[in-house]
Amino acid sequence: MVDSLQPPTQSPGPPRRAPRAHGDAPGALAPRGPRDRLAAAGAAIALAVPRAAALLALLVAGCIEVPPPPPRPPLEPKDLQVSEGVGLEVACTPTGVELCFDAHDNNCNGVIDEGCGLHTGILQFTIAWEEAEADVDLNVYDPTGELARVGEPTASGLMKDRDCPRVSGECQEQNVENVFLTEGEPARGRYRVVVRLDKLNDATAPVRVRLSARIGQRSYSMALDLSPSAATEEKSVEFTL
């Protein structure tokens, strides 16, 4: 008897999936119909729109011109107070070329004693007097109350560059004291300028002292008479920036 061998019956395997397109997430089925393809296209558009909007915003921002900051108002003294009997000359009257060591803006260009070896700045305070024997001091206090000294600028930048008379004779009998702002913008606040007769010595009282101040691009001037008395030995000027 001849046995007939039958091939073993194979059980059907799992259904085949459509081939995965490049870039699809593992396990994702490829779109099978128009509806699936439309949904996939919508999802792609939804991802692309925010990116395009962000790129457009960056391009627009790069093309927008940012306006410069508004100019700062000019420096003008406010709430000005002077000692009794002191006349303030607000309007400058040109008298000719600039003269040295008279603490006066002779040509009215806003700079006091220019070309005379004195430092200047957007703030400048200068005194001068004719009596060489008299010792007169210029004391300028910044808004913090700090006194400007020779060679030592205050925290706000004020410094004195001339202190006369000197025993060494470096002032050459041209008695001038000068305080100026070394750099930058002046500190805002209350300033106090004091002119004091320290020693009369052999000079005759009263000692006539010229005080001028440069504030911004304008100069102000006044004449002071000082005598050795508690009521008349010093005069002061105060203002606010």
PDB file of N, CA and C in Angstrom, residues 5 32 86 107 125 138 142-143 173 189 206 234 236:
ATOM      1  N   LEU A   5       1.657  11.361   0.618  1.00  0.00           N
ATOM      2  CA  LEU A   5       2.007  12.412   1.592  1.00  0.00           C
ATOM      3  C   LEU A   5       1.419  13.750   1.173  1.00  0.00           C
ATOM      4  N   ARG A  32      -4.697  55.626   3.741  1.00  0.00           N
ATOM      5  CA  ARG A  32      -5.242  54.668   2.784  1.00  0.00           C
ATOM      6  C   ARG A  32      -6.230  55.272   1.823  1.00  0.00           C
ATOM      7  N   VAL A  86      22.937 140.667  46.553  1.00  0.00           N
ATOM      8  CA  VAL A  86      23.676 140.166  45.394  1.00  0.00           C
ATOM      9  C   VAL A  86      22.784 140.268  44.162  1.00  0.00           C
ATOM     10  N   ASN A 107      33.021 137.260  25.747  1.00  0.00           N
ATOM     11  CA  ASN A 107      32.444 137.145  24.398  1.00  0.00           C
ATOM     12  C   ASN A 107      31.105 136.416  24.383  1.00  0.00           C
ATOM     13  N   PHE A 125      32.320 126.942  37.595  1.00  0.00           N
ATOM     14  CA  PHE A 125      32.154 128.043  38.543  1.00  0.00           C
ATOM     15  C   PHE A 125      33.526 128.681  38.757  1.00  0.00           C
ATOM     16  N   LEU A 138      36.468 129.608  47.009  1.00  0.00           N
ATOM     17  CA  LEU A 138      35.280 129.184  46.271  1.00  0.00           C
ATOM     18  C   LEU A 138      34.948 127.761  46.701  1.00  0.00           C
ATOM     19  N   ASP A 142      28.018 119.644  45.719  1.00  0.00           N
ATOM     20  CA  ASP A 142      27.132 118.972  44.770  1.00  0.00           C
ATOM     21  C   ASP A 142      25.844 118.547  45.471  1.00  0.00           C
ATOM     22  N   PRO A 143      24.883 117.926  44.745  1.00  0.00           N
ATOM     23  CA  PRO A 143      23.599 117.586  45.365  1.00  0.00           C
ATOM     24  C   PRO A 143      23.681 116.651  46.563  1.00  0.00           C
ATOM     25  N   GLU A 173      49.924 136.203  41.151  1.00  0.00           N
ATOM     26  CA  GLU A 173      49.060 137.318  41.554  1.00  0.00           C
ATOM     27  C   GLU A 173      47.802 137.430  40.687  1.00  0.00           C
ATOM     28  N   GLY A 189      19.774 117.777  41.096  1.00  0.00           N
ATOM     29  CA  GLY A 189      19.553 118.066  42.500  1.00  0.00           C
ATOM     30  C   GLY A 189      19.939 119.497  42.826  1.00  0.00           C
ATOM     31  N   PRO A 206      35.787 146.747  51.392  1.00  0.00           N
ATOM     32  CA  PRO A 206      35.382 145.389  50.991  1.00  0.00           C
ATOM     33  C   PRO A 206      36.169 144.899  49.768  1.00  0.00           C
ATOM     34  N   GLU A 234      30.891 136.064  53.699  1.00  0.00           N
ATOM     35  CA  GLU A 234      30.590 135.089  52.657  1.00  0.00           C
ATOM     36  C   GLU A 234      29.237 135.366  52.018  1.00  0.00           C
ATOM     37  N   SER A 236      26.405 133.397  49.115  1.00  0.00           N
ATOM     38  CA  SER A 236      26.098 132.080  48.562  1.00  0.00           C
ATOM     39  C   SER A 236      25.042 132.170  47.462  1.00  0.00           C
TER      40      SER A 236
END
